[in-house]
PDB file of C-alpha atoms in Angstrom:
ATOM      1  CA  UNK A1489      29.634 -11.797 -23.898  1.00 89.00           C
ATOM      2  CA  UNK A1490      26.155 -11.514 -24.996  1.00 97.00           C
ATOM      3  CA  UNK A1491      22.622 -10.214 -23.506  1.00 98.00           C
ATOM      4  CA  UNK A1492      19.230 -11.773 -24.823  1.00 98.00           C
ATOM      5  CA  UNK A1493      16.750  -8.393 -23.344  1.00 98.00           C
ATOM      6  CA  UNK A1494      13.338  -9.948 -23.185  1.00 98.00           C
ATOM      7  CA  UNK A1495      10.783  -6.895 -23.502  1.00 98.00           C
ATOM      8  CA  UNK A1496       7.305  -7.780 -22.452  1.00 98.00           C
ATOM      9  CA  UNK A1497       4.527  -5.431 -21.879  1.00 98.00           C
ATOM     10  CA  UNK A1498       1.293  -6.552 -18.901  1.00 98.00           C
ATOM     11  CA  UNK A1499      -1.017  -8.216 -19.793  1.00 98.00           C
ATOM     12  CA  UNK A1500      -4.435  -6.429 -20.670  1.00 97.00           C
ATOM     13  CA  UNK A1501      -5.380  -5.046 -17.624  1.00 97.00           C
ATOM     14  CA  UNK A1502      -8.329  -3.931 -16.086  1.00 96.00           C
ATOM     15  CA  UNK A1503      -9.886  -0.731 -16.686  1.00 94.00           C
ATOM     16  CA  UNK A1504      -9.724   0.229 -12.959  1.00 95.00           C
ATOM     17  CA  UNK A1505      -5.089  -1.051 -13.742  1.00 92.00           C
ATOM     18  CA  UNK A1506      -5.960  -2.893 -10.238  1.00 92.00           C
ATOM     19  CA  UNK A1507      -5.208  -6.214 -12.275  1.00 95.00           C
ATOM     20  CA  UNK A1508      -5.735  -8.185 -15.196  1.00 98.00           C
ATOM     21  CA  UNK A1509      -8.311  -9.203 -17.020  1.00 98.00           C
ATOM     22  CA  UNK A1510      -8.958 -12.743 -17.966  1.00 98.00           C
ATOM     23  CA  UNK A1511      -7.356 -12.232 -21.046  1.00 98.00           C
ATOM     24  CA  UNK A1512      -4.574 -10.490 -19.868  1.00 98.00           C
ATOM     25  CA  UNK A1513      -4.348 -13.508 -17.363  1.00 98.00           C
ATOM     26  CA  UNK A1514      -4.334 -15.826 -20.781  1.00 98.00           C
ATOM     27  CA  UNK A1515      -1.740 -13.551 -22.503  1.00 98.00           C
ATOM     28  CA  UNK A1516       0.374 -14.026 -19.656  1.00 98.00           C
ATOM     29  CA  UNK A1517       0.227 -17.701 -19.503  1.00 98.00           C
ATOM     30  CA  UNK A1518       1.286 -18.260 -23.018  1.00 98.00           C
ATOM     31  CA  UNK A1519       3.233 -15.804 -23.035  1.00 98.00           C
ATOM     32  CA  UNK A1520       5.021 -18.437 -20.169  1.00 98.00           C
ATOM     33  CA  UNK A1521       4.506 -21.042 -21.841  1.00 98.00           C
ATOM     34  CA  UNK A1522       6.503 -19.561 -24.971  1.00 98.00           C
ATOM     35  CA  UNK A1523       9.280 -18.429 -22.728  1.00 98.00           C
ATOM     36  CA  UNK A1524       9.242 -22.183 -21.313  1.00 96.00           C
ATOM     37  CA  UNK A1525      12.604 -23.406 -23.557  1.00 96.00           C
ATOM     38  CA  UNK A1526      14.475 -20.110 -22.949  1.00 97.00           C
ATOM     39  CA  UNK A1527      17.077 -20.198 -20.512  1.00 97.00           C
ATOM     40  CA  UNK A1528      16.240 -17.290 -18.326  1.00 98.00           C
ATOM     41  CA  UNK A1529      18.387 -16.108 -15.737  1.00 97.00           C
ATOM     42  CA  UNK A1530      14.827 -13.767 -14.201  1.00 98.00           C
ATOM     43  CA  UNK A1531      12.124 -12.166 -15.038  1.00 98.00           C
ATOM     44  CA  UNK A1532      12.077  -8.707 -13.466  1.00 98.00           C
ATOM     45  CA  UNK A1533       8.891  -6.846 -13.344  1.00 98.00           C
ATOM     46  CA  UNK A1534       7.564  -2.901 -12.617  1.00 98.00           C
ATOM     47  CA  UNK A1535       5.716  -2.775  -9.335  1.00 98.00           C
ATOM     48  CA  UNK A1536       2.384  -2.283 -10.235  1.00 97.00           C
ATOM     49  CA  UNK A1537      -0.385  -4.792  -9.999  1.00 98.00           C
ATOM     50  CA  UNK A1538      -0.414  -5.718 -13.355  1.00 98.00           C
ATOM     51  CA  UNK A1539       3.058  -5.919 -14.066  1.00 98.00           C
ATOM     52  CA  UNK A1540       3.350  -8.264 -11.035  1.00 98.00           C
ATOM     53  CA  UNK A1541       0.693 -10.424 -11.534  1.00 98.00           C
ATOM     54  CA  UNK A1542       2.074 -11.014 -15.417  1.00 98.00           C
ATOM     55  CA  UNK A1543       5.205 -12.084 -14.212  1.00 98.00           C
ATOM     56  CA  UNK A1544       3.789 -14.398 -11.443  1.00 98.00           C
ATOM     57  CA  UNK A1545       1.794 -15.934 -13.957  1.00 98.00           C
ATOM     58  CA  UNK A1546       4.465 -16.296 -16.370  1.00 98.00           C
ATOM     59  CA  UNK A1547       7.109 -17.551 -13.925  1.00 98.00           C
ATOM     60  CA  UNK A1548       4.380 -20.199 -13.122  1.00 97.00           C
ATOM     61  CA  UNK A1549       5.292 -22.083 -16.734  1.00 97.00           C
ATOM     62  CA  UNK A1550       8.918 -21.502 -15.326  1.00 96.00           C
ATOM     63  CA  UNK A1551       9.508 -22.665 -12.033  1.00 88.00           C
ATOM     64  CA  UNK A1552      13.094 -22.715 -11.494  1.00 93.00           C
ATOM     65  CA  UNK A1553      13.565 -18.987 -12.717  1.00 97.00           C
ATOM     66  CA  UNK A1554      13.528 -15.825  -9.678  1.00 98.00           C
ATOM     67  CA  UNK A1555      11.311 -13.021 -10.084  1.00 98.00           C
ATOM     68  CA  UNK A1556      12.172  -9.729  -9.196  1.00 98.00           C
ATOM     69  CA  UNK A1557      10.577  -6.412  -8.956  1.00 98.00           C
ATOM     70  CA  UNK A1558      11.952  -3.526 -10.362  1.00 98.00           C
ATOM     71  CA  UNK A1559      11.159   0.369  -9.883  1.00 97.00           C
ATOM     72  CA  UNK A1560      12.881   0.845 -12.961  1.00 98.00           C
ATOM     73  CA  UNK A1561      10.832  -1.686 -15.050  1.00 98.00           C
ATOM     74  CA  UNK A1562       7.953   0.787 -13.623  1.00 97.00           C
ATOM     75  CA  UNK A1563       5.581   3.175 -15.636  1.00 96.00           C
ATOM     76  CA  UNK A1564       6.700   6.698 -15.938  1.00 96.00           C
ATOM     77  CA  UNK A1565       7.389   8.672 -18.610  1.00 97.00           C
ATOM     78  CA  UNK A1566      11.294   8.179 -19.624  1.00 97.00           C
ATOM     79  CA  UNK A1567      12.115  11.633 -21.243  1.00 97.00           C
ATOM     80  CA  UNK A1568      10.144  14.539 -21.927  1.00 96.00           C
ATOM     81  CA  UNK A1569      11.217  16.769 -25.049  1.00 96.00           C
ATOM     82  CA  UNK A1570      11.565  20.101 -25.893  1.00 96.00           C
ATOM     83  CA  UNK A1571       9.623  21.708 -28.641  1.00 97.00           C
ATOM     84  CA  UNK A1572      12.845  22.335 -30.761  1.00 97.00           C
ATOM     85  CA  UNK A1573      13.389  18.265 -31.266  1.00 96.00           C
ATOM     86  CA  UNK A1574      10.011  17.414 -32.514  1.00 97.00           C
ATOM     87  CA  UNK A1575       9.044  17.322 -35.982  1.00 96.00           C
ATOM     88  CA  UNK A1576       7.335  20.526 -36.347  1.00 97.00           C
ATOM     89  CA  UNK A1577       3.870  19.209 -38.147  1.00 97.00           C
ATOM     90  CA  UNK A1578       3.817  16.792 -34.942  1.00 96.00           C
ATOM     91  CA  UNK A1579       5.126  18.926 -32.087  1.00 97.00           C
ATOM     92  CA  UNK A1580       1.844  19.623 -30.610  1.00 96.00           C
ATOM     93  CA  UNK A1581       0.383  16.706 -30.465  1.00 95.00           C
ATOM     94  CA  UNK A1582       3.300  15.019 -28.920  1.00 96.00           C
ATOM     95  CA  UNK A1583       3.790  17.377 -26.200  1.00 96.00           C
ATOM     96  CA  UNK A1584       0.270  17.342 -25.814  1.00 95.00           C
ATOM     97  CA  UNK A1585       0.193  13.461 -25.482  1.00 95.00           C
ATOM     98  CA  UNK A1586       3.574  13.531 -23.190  1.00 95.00           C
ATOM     99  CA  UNK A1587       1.471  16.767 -21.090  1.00 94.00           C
ATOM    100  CA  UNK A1588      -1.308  14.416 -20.072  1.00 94.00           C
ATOM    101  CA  UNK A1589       1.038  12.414 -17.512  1.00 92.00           C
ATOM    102  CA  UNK A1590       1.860  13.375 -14.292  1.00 85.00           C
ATOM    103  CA  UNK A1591       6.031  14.728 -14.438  1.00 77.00           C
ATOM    104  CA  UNK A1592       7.807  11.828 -11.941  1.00 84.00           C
ATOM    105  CA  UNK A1593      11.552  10.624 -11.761  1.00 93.00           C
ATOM    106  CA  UNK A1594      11.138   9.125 -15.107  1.00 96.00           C
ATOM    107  CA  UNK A1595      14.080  10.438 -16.590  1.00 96.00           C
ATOM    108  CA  UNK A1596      16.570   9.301 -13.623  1.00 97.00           C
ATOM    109  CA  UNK A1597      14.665   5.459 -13.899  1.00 98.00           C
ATOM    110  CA  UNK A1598      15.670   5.325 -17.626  1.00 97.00           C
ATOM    111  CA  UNK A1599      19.077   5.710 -17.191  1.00 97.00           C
ATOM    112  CA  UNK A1600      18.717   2.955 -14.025  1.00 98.00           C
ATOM    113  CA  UNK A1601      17.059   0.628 -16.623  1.00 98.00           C
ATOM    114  CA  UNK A1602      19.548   0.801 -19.302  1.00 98.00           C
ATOM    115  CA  UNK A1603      21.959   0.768 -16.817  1.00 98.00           C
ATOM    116  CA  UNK A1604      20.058  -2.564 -15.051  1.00 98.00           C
ATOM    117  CA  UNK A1605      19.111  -4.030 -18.733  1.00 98.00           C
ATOM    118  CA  UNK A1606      20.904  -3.202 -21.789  1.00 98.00           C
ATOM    119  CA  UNK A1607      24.370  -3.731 -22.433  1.00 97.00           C
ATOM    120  CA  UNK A1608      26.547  -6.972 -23.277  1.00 95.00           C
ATOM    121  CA  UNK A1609      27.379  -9.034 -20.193  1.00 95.00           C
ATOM    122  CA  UNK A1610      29.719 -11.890 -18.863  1.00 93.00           C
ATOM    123  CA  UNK A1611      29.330 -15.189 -20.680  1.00 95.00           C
ATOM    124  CA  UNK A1612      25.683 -15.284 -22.399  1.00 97.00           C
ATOM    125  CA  UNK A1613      22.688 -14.185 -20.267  1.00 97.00           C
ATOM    126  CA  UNK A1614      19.200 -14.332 -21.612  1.00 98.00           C
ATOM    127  CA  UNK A1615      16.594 -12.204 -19.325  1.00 98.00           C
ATOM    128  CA  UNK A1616      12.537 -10.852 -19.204  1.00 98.00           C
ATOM    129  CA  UNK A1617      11.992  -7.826 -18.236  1.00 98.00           C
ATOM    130  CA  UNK A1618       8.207  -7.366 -17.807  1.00 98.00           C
ATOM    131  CA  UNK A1619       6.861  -3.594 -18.168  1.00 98.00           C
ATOM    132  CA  UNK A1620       4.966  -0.852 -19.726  1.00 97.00           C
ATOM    133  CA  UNK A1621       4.454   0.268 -23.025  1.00 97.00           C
ATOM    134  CA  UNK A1622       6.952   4.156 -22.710  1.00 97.00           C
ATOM    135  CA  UNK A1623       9.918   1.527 -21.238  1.00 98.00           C
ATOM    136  CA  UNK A1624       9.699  -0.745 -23.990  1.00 98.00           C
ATOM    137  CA  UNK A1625       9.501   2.317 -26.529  1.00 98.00           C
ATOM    138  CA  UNK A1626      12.393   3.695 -24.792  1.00 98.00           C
ATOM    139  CA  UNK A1627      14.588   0.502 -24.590  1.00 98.00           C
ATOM    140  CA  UNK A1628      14.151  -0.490 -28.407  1.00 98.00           C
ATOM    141  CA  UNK A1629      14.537   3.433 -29.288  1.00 98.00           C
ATOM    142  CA  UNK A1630      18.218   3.097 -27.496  1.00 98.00           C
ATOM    143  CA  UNK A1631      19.093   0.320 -29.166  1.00 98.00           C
ATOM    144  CA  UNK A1632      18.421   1.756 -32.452  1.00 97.00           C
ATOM    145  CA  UNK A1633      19.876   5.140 -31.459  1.00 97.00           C
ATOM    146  CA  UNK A1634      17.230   6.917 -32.402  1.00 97.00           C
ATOM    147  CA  UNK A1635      16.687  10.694 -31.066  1.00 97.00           C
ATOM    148  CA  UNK A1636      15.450  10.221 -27.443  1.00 97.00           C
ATOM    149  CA  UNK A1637      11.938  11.912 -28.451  1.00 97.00           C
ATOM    150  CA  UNK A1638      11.563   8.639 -30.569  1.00 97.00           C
ATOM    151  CA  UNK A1639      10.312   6.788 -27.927  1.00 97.00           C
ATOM    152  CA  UNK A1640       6.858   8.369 -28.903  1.00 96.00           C
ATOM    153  CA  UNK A1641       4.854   6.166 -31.260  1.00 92.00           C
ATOM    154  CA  UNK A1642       6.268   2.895 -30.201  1.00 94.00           C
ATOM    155  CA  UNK A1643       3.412   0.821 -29.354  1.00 93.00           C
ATOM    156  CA  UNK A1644       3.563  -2.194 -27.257  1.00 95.00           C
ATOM    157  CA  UNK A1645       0.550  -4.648 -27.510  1.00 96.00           C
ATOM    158  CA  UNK A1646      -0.296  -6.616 -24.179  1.00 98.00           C
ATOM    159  CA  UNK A1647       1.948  -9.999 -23.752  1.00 98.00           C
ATOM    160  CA  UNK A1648       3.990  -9.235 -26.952  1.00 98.00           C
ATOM    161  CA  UNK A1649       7.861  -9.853 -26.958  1.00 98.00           C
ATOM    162  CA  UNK A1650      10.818  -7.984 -28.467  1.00 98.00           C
ATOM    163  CA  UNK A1651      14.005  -9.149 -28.355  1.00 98.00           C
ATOM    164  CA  UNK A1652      16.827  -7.263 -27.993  1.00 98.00           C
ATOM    165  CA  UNK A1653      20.573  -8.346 -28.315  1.00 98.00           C
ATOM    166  CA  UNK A1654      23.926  -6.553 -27.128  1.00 98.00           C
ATOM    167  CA  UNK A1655      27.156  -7.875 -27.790  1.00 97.00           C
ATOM    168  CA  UNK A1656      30.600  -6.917 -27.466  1.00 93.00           C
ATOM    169  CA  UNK A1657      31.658  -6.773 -30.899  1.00 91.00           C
ATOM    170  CA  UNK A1658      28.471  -5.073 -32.740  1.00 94.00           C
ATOM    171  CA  UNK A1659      25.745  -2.692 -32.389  1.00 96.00           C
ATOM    172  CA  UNK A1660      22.593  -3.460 -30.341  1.00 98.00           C
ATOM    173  CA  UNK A1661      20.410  -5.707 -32.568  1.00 97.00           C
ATOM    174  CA  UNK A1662      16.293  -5.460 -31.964  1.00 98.00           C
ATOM    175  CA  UNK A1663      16.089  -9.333 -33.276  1.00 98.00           C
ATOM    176  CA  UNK A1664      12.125  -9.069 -33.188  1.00 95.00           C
ATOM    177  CA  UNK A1665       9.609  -6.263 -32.203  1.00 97.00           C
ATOM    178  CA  UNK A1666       6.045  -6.711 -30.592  1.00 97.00           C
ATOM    179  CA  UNK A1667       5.630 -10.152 -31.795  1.00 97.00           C
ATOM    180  CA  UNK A1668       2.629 -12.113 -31.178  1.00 97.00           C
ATOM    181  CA  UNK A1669       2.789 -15.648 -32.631  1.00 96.00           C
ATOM    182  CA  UNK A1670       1.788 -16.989 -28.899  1.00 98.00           C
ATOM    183  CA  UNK A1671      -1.542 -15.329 -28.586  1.00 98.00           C
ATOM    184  CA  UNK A1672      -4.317 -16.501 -30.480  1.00 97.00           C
ATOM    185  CA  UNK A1673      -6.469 -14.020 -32.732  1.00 93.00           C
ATOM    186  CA  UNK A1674      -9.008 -12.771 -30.518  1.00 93.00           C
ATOM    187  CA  UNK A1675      -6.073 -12.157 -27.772  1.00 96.00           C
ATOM    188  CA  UNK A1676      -4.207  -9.817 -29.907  1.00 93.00           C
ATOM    189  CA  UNK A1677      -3.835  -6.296 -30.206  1.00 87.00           C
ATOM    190  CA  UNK A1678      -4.571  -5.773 -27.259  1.00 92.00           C
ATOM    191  CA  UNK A1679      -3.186  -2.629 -25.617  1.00 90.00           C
ATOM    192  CA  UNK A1680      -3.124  -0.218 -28.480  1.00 85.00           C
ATOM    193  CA  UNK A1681      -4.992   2.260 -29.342  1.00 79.00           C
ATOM    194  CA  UNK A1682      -8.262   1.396 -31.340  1.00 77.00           C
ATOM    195  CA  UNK A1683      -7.094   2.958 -35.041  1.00 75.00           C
ATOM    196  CA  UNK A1684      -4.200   0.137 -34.644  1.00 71.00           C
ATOM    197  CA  UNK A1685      -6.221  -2.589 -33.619  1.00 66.00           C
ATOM    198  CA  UNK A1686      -6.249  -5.199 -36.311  1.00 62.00           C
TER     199      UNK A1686
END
C-alpha cells in the first residue's frame, strides 16, 4: 500500500516559456532515460508548453507508459499567507515575492493535487508528476508538515527529481530532494535563481 511521487520540474525553458530550450530538451531526455527502469504507472504533466513538451520527451525513453495532463500539476501559486505566519525579519520580502504573481485558483488546485498525488495507494504504485517549481515546494512542504507558508524557498532546478513516499503504516518520507546525478555539469542548476547557481 505504497506511493513512489515522482516530482520533476520543466525543463529549462525559453525565455519567451513558449518551450524549451535545447538544454531543457537534453534535461528532459535524461531525465527519461533515468526514469527508464522505474515502473511507472504515468507521467502526468501541467498544461503549459513546457511542462508538456518535458513529459513528451521523457515518455519518449518510456514507451509503454500514458501521459496525462493535469491542471493541477499547473503553475499557480498554491497558498498565499498572511503577514501574522511569516517570520517577521522575512515577512516583507515574502509577501513581496508571493505579490508579484497574478492571484488564480491556486489554492483550490493544491488541495486537487494532493488529493490526485500524495497519499498511500492500493498495492505499490510508482508515478511522475511533471511541474513547476511552487507545486513541487508545496508537495515536499506537505509531506514534511511544515507550516503551509513553507513552500517559499523551496527551489526546484530544471529536470531534477524528488522522491516522495506514502505508506500506510508511517509518515510521508521525501526519500531524495532536487537531485541531479542525470544531468551533466554544464546542465545543472538550471532554474534557480543566479546567487544559487553552482
Amino acid at each position: 500500500m505504497t506511493r513512489y511521487l515522482y516530482l520533476a520540474r520543466h525543463g529549462e525553458a525559453t525565455p519567451d516559456e513558449s518551450g524549451l530550450t535545447e538544454n531543457g530538451r537534453r534535461q528532459a531526455t535524461l531525465l527519461g532515460r533515468r526514469l527508464k527502469d522505474v515502473p511507472l504507472a504515468a507521467i502526468h504533466h501541467g498544461p503549459l508548453p513546457r511542462a508538456a513538451q518535458t513529459a513528451r520527451l521523457i515518455a519518449e525513453q518510456l514507451p509503454d507508459v500514458p501521459v496525462r495532463v493535469s491542471e493541477a500539476a499547473g503553475d499557480f501559486v498554491p497558498y498565499v499567507p498572511e503577514k501574522e505566519e511569516l517570520p517577521p525579519q522575512h515577512a516583507e520580502q515574502l509577501l513581496g515575492f508571493v505579490g508579484r504573481f497574478p492571484e488564480d485558483d491556486g489554492a483550490r488546485l493544491a488541495r486537487e493535487a494532493e488529493e490526485l498525488f500524495t497519499g498511500p495507494v492500493e498495492g505499490t504504485r510508482h508515478e511522475l508528476v511533471v511541474t513547476h517549481n511552487f507545486l513541487v515546494g508545496w508537495l515536499v512542504r506537505a509531506a514534511l508538515d511544515a507550516p503551509d507558508w513553507r513552500w517559499l524557498g523551496l527551489n526546484h532546478g530544471n529536470a531534477a527529481l524528488t522522491v516522495i513516499r506514502y505508506a500506510q503504516d508511517r509518515p510521508a518520507s521525501v526519500l531524495f530532494f532536487n537531485d541531479m546525478g542525470h544531468l551533466p555539469a554544464d546542465l545543472r542548476w538550471t532554474g534557480f535563481p543566479p546567487e544559487l547557481r553552482l
